[in-house]
Coordinates of C-alpha atoms and ligand atoms in Angstrom, one line a residue:
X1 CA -14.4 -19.9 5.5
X2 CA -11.6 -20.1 3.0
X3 CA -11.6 -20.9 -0.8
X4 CA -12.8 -24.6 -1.4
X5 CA -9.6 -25.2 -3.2
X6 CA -7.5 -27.5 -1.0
X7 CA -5.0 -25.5 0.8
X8 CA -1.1 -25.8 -0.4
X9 CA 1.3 -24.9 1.9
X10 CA 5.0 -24.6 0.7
X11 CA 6.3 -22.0 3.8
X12 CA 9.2 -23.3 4.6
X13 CA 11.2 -20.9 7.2
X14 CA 14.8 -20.3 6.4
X15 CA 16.7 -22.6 8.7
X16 CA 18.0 -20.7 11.1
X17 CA 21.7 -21.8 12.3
X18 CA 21.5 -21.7 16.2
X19 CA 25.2 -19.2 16.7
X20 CA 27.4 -17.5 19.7
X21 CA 28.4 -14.1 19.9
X22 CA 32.5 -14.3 21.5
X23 CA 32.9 -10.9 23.4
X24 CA 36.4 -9.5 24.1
X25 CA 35.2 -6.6 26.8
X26 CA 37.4 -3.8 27.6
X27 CA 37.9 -2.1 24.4
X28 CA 36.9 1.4 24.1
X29 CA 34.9 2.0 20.5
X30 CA 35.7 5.0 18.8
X31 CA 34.6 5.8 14.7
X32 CA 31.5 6.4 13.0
X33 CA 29.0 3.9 12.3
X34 CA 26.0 4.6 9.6
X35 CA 22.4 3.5 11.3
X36 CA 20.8 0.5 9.4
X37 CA 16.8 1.4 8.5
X38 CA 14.6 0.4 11.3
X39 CA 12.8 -2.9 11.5
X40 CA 10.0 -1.9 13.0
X41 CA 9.1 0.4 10.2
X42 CA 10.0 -2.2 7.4
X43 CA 7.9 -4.7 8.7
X44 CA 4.9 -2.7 7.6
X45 CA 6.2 -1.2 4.9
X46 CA 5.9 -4.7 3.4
X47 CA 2.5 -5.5 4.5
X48 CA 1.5 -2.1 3.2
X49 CA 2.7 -2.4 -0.5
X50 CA -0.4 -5.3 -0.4
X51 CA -2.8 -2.8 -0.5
X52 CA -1.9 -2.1 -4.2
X53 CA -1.3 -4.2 -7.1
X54 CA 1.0 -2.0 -8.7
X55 CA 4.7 -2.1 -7.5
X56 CA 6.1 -0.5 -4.6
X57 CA 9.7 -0.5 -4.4
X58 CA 11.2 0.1 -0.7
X59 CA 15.0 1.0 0.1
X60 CA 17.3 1.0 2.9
X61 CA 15.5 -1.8 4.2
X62 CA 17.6 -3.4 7.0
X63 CA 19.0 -7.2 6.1
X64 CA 17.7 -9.3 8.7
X65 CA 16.4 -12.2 9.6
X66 CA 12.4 -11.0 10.4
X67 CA 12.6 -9.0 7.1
X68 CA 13.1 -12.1 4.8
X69 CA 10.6 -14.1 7.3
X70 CA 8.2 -11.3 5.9
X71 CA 9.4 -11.6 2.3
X72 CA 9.2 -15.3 2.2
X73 CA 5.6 -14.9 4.0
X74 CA 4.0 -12.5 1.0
X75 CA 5.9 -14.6 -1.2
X76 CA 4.0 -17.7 -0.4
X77 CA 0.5 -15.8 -0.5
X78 CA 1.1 -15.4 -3.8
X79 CA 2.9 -11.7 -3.8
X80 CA 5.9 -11.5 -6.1
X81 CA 8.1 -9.9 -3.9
X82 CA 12.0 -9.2 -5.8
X83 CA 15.5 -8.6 -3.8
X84 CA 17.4 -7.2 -6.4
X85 CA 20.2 -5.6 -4.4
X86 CA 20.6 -5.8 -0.6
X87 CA 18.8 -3.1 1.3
X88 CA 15.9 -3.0 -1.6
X89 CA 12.8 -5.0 -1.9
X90 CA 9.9 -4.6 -5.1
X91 CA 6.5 -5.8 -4.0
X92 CA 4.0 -6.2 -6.6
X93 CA 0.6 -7.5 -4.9
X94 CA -1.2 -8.0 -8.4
X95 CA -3.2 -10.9 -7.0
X96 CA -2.9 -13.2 -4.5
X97 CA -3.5 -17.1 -4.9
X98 CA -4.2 -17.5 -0.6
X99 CA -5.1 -15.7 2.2
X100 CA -3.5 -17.5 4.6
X101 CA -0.4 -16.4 7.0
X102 CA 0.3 -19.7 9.1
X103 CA 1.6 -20.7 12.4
X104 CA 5.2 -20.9 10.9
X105 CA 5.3 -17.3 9.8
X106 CA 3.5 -16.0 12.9
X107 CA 5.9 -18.5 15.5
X108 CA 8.7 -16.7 13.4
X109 CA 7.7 -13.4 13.5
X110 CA 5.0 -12.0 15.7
X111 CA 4.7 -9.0 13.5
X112 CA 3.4 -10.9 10.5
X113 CA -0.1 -10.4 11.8
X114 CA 0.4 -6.6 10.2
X115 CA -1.2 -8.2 7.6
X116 CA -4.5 -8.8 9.0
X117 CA -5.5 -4.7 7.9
X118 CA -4.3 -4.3 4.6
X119 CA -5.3 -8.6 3.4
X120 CA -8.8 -7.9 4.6
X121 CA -9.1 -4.1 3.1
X122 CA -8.0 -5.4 -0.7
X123 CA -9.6 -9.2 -0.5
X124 CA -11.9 -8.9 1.8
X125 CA -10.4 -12.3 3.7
X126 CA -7.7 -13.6 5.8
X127 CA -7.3 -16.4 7.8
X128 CA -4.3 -15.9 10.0
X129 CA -2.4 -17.2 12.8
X130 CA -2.5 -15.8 16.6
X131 CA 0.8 -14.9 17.0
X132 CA 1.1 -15.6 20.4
X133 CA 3.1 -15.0 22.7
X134 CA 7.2 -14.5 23.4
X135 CA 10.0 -14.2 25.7
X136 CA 8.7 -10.7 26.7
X137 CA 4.7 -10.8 27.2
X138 CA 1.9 -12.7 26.9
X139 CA 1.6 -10.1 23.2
X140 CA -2.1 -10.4 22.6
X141 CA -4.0 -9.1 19.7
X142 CA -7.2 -8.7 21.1
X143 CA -7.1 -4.8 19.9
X144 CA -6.1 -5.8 16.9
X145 CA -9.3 -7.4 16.2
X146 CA -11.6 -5.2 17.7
X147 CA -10.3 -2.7 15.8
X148 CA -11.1 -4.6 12.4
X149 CA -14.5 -5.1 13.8
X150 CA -15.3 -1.6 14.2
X151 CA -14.6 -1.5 10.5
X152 CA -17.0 -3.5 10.0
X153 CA -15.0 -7.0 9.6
X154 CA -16.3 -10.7 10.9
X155 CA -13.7 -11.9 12.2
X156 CA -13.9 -15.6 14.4
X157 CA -11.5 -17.3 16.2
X158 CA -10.6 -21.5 16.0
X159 CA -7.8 -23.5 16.7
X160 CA -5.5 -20.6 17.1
X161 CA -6.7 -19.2 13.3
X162 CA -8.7 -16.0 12.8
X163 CA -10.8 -16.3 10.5
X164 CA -11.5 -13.0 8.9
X165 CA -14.0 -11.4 6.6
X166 CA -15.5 -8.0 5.3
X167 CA -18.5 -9.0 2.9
X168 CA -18.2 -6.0 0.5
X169 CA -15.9 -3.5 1.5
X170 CA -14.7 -2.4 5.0
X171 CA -16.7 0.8 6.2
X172 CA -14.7 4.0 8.0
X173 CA -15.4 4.0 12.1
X174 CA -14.5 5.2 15.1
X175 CA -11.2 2.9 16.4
X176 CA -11.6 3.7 20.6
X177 CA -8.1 2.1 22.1
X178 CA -8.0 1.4 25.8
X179 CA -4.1 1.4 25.8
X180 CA -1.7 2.8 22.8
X181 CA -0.9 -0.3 20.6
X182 CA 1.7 0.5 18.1
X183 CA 1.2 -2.1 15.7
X184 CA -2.7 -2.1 16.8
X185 CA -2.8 1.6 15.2
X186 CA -1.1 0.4 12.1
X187 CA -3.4 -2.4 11.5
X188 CA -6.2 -0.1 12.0
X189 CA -4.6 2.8 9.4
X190 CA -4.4 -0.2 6.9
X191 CA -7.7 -1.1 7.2
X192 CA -9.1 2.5 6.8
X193 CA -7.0 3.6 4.3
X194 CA -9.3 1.1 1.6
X195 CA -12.6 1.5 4.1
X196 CA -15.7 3.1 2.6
X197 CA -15.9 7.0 4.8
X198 CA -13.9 8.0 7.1
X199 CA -12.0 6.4 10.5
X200 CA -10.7 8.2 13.5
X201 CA -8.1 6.2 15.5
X202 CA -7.4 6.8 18.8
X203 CA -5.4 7.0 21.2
X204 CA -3.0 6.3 18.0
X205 CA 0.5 5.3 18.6
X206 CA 2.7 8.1 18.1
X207 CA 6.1 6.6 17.2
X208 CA 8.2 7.2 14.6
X209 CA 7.5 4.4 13.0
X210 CA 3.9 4.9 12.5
X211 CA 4.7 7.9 10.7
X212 CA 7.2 6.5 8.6
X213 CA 4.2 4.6 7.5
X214 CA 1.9 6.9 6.9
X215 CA 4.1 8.8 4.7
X216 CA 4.3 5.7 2.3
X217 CA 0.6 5.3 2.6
X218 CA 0.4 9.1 1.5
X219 CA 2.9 8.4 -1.7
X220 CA 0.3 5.5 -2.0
X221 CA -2.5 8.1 -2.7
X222 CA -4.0 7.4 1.2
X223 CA -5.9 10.4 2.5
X224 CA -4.4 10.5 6.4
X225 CA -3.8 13.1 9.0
X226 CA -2.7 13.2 12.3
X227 CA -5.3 15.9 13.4
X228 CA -3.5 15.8 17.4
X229 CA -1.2 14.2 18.2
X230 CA -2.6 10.9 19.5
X231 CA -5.9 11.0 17.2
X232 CA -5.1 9.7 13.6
X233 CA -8.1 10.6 10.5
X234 CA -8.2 8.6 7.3
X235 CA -10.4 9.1 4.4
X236 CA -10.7 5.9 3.0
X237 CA -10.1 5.4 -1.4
X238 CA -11.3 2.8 -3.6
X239 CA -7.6 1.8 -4.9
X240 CA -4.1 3.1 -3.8
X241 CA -0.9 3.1 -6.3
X242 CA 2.7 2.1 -6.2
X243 CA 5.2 4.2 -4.7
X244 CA 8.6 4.1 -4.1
X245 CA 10.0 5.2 0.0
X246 CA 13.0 5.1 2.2
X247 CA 12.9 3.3 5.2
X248 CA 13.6 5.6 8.5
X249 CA 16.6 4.9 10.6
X250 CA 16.0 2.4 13.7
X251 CA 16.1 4.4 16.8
X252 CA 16.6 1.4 18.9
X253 CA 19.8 0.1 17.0
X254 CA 21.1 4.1 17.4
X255 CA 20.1 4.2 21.0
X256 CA 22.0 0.9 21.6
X257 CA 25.3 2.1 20.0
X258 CA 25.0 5.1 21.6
X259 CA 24.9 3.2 25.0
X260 CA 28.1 1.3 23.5
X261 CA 30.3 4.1 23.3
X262 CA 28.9 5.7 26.7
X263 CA 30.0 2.5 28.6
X264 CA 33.3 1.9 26.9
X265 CA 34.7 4.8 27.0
X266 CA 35.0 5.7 23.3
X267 CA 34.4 8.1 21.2
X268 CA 31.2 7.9 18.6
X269 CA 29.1 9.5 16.0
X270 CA 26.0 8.1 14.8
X271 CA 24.9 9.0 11.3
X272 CA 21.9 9.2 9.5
X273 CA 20.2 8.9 13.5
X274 CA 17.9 11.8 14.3
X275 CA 18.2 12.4 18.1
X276 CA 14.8 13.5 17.9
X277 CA 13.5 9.8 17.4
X278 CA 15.2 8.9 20.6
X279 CA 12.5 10.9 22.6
X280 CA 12.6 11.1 26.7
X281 CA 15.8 8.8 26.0
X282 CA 17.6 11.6 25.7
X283 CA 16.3 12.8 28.5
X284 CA 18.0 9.9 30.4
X285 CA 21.2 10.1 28.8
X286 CA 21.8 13.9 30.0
X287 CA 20.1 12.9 33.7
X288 CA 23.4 9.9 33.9
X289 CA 25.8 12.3 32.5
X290 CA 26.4 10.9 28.7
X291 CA 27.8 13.3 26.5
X292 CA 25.7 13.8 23.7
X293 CA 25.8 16.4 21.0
X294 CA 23.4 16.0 18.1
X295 CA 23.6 17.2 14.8
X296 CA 21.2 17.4 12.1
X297 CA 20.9 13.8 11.9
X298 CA 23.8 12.5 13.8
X299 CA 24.6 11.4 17.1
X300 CA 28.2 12.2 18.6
X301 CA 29.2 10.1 22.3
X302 CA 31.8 10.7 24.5
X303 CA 31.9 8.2 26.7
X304 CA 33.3 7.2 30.5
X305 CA 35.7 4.2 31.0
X306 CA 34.0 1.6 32.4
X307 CA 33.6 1.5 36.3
X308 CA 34.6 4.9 36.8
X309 CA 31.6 6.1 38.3
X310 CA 31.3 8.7 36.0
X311 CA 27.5 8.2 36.2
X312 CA 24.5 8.7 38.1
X313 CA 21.7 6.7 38.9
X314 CA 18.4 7.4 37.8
X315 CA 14.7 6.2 38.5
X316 CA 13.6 5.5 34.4
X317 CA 9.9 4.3 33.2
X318 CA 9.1 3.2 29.9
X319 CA 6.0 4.4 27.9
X320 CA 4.7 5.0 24.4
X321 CA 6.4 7.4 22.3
X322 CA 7.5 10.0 23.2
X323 CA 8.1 8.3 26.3
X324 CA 11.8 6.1 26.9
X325 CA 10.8 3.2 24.5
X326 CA 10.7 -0.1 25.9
X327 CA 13.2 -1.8 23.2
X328 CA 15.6 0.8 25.0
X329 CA 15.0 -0.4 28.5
X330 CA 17.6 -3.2 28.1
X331 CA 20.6 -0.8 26.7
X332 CA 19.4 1.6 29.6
X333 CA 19.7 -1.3 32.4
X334 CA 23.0 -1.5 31.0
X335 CA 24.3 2.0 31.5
X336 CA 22.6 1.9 34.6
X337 CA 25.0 -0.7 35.9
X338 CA 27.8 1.7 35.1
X339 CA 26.3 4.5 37.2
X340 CA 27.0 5.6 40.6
X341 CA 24.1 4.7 43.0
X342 CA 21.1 2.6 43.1
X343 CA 18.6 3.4 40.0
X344 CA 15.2 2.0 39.8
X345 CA 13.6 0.9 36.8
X346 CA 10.1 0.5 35.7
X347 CA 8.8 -1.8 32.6
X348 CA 5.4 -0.5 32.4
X349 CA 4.6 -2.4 28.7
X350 CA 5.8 -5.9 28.5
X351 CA 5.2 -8.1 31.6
X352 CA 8.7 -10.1 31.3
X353 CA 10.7 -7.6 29.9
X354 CA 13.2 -7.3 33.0
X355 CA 13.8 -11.0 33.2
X356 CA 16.7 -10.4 31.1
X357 CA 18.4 -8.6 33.8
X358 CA 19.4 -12.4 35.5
X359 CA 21.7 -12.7 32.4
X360 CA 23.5 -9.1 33.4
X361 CA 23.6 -10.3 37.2
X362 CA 25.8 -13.3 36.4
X363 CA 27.8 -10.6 34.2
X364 CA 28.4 -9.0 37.7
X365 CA 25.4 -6.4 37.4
X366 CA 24.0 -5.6 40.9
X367 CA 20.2 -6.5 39.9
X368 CA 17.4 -6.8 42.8
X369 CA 13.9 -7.8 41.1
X370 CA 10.5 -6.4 42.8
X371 CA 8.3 -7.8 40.7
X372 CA 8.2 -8.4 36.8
X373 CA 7.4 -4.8 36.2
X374 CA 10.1 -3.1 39.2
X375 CA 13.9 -3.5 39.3
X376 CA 16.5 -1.8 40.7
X377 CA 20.3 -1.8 40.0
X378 CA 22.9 -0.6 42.2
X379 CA 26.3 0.5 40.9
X380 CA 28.6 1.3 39.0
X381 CA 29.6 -2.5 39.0
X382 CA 32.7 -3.9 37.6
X383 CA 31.4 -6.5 35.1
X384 CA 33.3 -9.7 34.2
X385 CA 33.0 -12.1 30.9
X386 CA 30.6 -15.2 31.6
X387 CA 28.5 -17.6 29.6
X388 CA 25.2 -16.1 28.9
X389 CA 21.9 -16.6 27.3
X390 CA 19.5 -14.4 25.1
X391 CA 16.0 -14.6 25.3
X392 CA 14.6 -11.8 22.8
X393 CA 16.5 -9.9 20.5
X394 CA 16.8 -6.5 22.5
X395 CA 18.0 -8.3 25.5
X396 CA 20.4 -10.0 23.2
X397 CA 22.0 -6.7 21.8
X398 CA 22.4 -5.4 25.4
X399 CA 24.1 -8.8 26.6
X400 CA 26.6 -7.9 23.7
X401 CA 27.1 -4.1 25.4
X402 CA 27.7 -5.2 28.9
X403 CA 30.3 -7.4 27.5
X404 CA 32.1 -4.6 25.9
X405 CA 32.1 -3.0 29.0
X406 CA 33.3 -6.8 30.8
X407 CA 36.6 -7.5 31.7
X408 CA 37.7 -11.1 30.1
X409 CA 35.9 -13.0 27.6
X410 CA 32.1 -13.3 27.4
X411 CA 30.0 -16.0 25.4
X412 CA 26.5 -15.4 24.5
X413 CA 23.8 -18.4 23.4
X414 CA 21.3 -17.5 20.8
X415 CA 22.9 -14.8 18.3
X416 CA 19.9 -15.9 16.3
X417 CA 17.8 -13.6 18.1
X418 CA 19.9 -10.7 17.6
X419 CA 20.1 -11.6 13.9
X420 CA 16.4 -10.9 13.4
X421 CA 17.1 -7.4 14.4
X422 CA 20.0 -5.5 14.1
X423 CA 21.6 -6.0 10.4
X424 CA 25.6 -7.0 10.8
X425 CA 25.6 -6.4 14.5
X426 CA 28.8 -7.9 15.3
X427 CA 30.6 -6.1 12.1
X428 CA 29.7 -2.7 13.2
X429 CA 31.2 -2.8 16.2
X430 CA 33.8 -4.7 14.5
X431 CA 34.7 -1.6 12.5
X432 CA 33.8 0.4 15.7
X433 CA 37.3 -1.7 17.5
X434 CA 35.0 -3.9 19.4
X435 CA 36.3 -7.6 19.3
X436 CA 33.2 -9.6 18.8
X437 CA 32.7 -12.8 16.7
X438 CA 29.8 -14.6 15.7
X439 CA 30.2 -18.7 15.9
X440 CA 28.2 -21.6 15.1
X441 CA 27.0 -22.7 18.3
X442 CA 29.6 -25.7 19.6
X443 CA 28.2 -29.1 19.3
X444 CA 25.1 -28.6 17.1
X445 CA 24.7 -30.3 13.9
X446 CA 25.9 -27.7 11.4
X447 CA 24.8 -25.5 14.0
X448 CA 21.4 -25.4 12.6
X449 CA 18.1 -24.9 14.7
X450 CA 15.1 -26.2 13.8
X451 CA 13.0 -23.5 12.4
X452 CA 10.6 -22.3 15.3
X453 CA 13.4 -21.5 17.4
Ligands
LIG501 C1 5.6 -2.9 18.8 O1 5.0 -4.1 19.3 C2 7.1 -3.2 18.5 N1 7.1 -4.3 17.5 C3 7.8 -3.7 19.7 O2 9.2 -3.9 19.4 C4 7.7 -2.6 20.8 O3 8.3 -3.0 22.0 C5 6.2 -2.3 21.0 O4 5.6 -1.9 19.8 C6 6.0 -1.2 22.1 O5 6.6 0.0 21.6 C7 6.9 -4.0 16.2 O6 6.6 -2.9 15.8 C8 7.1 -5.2 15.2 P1 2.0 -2.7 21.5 P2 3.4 -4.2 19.5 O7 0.8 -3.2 20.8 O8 2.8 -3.3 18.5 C9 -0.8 -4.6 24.9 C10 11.1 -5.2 19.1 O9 11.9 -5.7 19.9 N2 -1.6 -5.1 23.8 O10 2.4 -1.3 21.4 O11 3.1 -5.6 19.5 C11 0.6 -5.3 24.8 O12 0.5 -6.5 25.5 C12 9.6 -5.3 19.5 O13 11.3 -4.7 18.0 C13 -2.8 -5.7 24.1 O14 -3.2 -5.9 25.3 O15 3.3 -3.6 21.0 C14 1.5 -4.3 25.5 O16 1.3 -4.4 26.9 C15 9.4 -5.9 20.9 N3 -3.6 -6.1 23.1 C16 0.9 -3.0 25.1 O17 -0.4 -3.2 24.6 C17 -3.3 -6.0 21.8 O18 -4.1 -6.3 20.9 C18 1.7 -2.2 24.0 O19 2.0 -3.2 23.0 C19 -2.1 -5.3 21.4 C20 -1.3 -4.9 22.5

């Protein structure tokens, strides 16, 4: 159980003002656009820097919405966590007055239960929310917690709290996955990295954002190795140090722009957006016909005009890295609706993960669900502006491409979403020629949302 002292709880998420995207389609985007850093390594970077109490200091990290959910959420166990320009952050994790990550943080941001691995490896408690589920899945953390436990952790479970403990110190084991988990393997690393021997994890997630992490953990004085590629060792150390590290570029915001330019017809190079990160994306992209060329780290498009055909369909599936990632499927839908034939797609991660393709049918798409895992889209289909919705923030970005691609005027409910993603969205494509504005949604007070939106 928790600390005697009575609990004081001061979270209070940033309001977050409930706001339109306006779309202008049929604008070609030509320029160069610089890649923010990618959330999904962020995310962790934060939780990581509580595994020491000296300061870590982390740049290019992407403005967004789930970023400062993340800050505010360290902030309020007691971390002192400084923003002293944008794109920086200074954690210092000296102590920490509670271990407790609530419902607010974990309604907010599913990912703030990264902090269940490297709370319970420094304090040796946490009790934190279930994060539950979202728009896409069901998102349980079942593997999570198994995985503590075979670090020797108790962990129980009431009234949607786990309540976590490792008397002592967490001891190195043997973390057996039955399905890759991305953010199951990094819970695990941060466990290990301050467990007593020495953990093997796998099958360990192999994206790029798991080694982004692993590189600051190694700054951090962790002893890791990926001995294959799917089996991760970790010799754990009594104490780890600051460091200093550079967030990697997001993939998913690179593969999305990428898909911007392919469907409008423009002309665009990515920088500081390693094609190699894009794995069997790439793949996709030359089997449609997008012209690609990548550099050293940039990505040049040369897109078709939309509903010219210029493309072919192709059967996709999603997987784990360095499979077509699953935060690409939506983008790829989108393309897909541009190319000549009928392409099928299957979402083999997230159980609701296609639902979003309703929204692209009333943008004209020709969408025919199977089930929640099979679609197939038939094109290339002339798509028209409409009044849309978005449900998760990938689905949200994509909306935005189709309308690029739209004749007329489309308006899409719920740029929140997209906020908690993708850093600026609607000014890079701004500066890319697109004409896309972000409102306050019409008719709410002050447009504001009340804060578990
Ligand atoms: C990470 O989510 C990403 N989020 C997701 O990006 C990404 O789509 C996903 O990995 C897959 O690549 C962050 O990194 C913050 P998983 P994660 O554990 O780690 C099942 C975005 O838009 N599973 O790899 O939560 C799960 O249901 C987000 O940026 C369990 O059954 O995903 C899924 O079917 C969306 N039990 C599969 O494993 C568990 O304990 C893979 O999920 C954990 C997962």
């Amino acid at each position: 159980m928790a600390d005697a002292r009575p609990f004081h709880w001061e979270f209070t998420p940033p309001a977050v003002p409930r706001e339109i995207f306006r779309v202008e389609g049929g604008r070609p985007l030509h320029g160069r656009l610089a890649v923010s850093g990618s959330k999904n390594a962020a995310l962790k970077l934060l939780a990581a820097a509580t595994l020491t109490g000296e300061r870590c200091r982390l740049t290019n990290v992407p403005e967004i919405e789930d970023v400062r959910v993340m800050a505010e959420t360290l902030r309020d166990l007691g971390v002192v966590v400084d923003h002293p320009e944008a794109n920086v952050y200074e954690i210092a994790s000296g102590d920490v007055d509670w271990l407790f990550v609530p419902l607010e943080a974990a309604a907010r941001m599913r990912a703030s239960f990264i902090l269940l691995g490297p709370l319970l490896a420094r304090f040796g408690r946490v009790i934190i929310s279930n994060p539950g589920g979202d728009r896409i899945g069901r998102r349980p953390v079942n593997l999570h917690v198994e995985a503590m436990r075979a670090l020797g952790a108790q962990i129980d479970y009431r009234n949607g709290y786990y309540f976590a403990r490792a008397p002592g110190r967490l001891r190195g084991g043997e973390v057996v996955f039955p399905t890759v988990t991305v953010m199951g393997t990094e819970n695990a690393i941060l466990a290990a990295t301050l467990a007593e021997g020495t953990t093997h994890i796998r099958p360990a997630a192999q994206e790029p954002e798991v080694d982004d992490l692993i590189a600051f953990l190694r700054k951090m004085g962790a002893d890791i190795e990926r001995a294959a590629p799917d089996t991760i060792v970790v010799r754990g150390q009594r104490r780890l140090r600051g460091a200093e590290h550079r967030v990697l570029p997001d993939r998913i915001e690179a593969g999305t722009f990428v898909v911007a330019a392919a469907i409008t017809g423009g002309e665009v190079t990515l920088e500081g957006a390693p094609c190699e990160h894009l794995g069997a994306f790439l793949g996709v992209l030359a089997e449609v016909g997008v012209a690609v060329a990548c550099g050293r780290d940039t990505i040049e498009v040369r897109g078709a005009p939309p509903g010219s055909g210029a493309y072919r369909a192709v059967d996709i599936a999603t997987d784990a890295y360095p499979g077509l990632a699953t935060d690409l499927q939506p983008p790829t839908c989108v393309l897909l609706s541009q190319a000549s034939g009928t392409s099928r797609v299957h979402e083999t991660i997230f159980e609701d993960r296609l639902e979003w393709l309703a929204e692209l049918a009333r943008m004209g798409a020709a969408v025919e669900m199977a089930d929640p895992h099979h679609a197939a889209i038939h094109g290339p289909a002339r798509l028209h502006g409409a009044d849309v919705e978005i449900g998760d923030l990938r689905a949200g970005a994509s909306l935005i491409l189709a309308a690029l691609a739209a004749e007329g005027t489309t308006t899409i409910h719920g740029a929140h979403h997209v906020r908690r993603g993708y850093e600026n969205i609607e000014r890079k494509f701004q500066e890319l020629g697109a004409r896309v504005t972000r409102l306050p949604e019409p008719g709410t007070a002050e447009g504001m949302a009340p804060p578990t939106s």
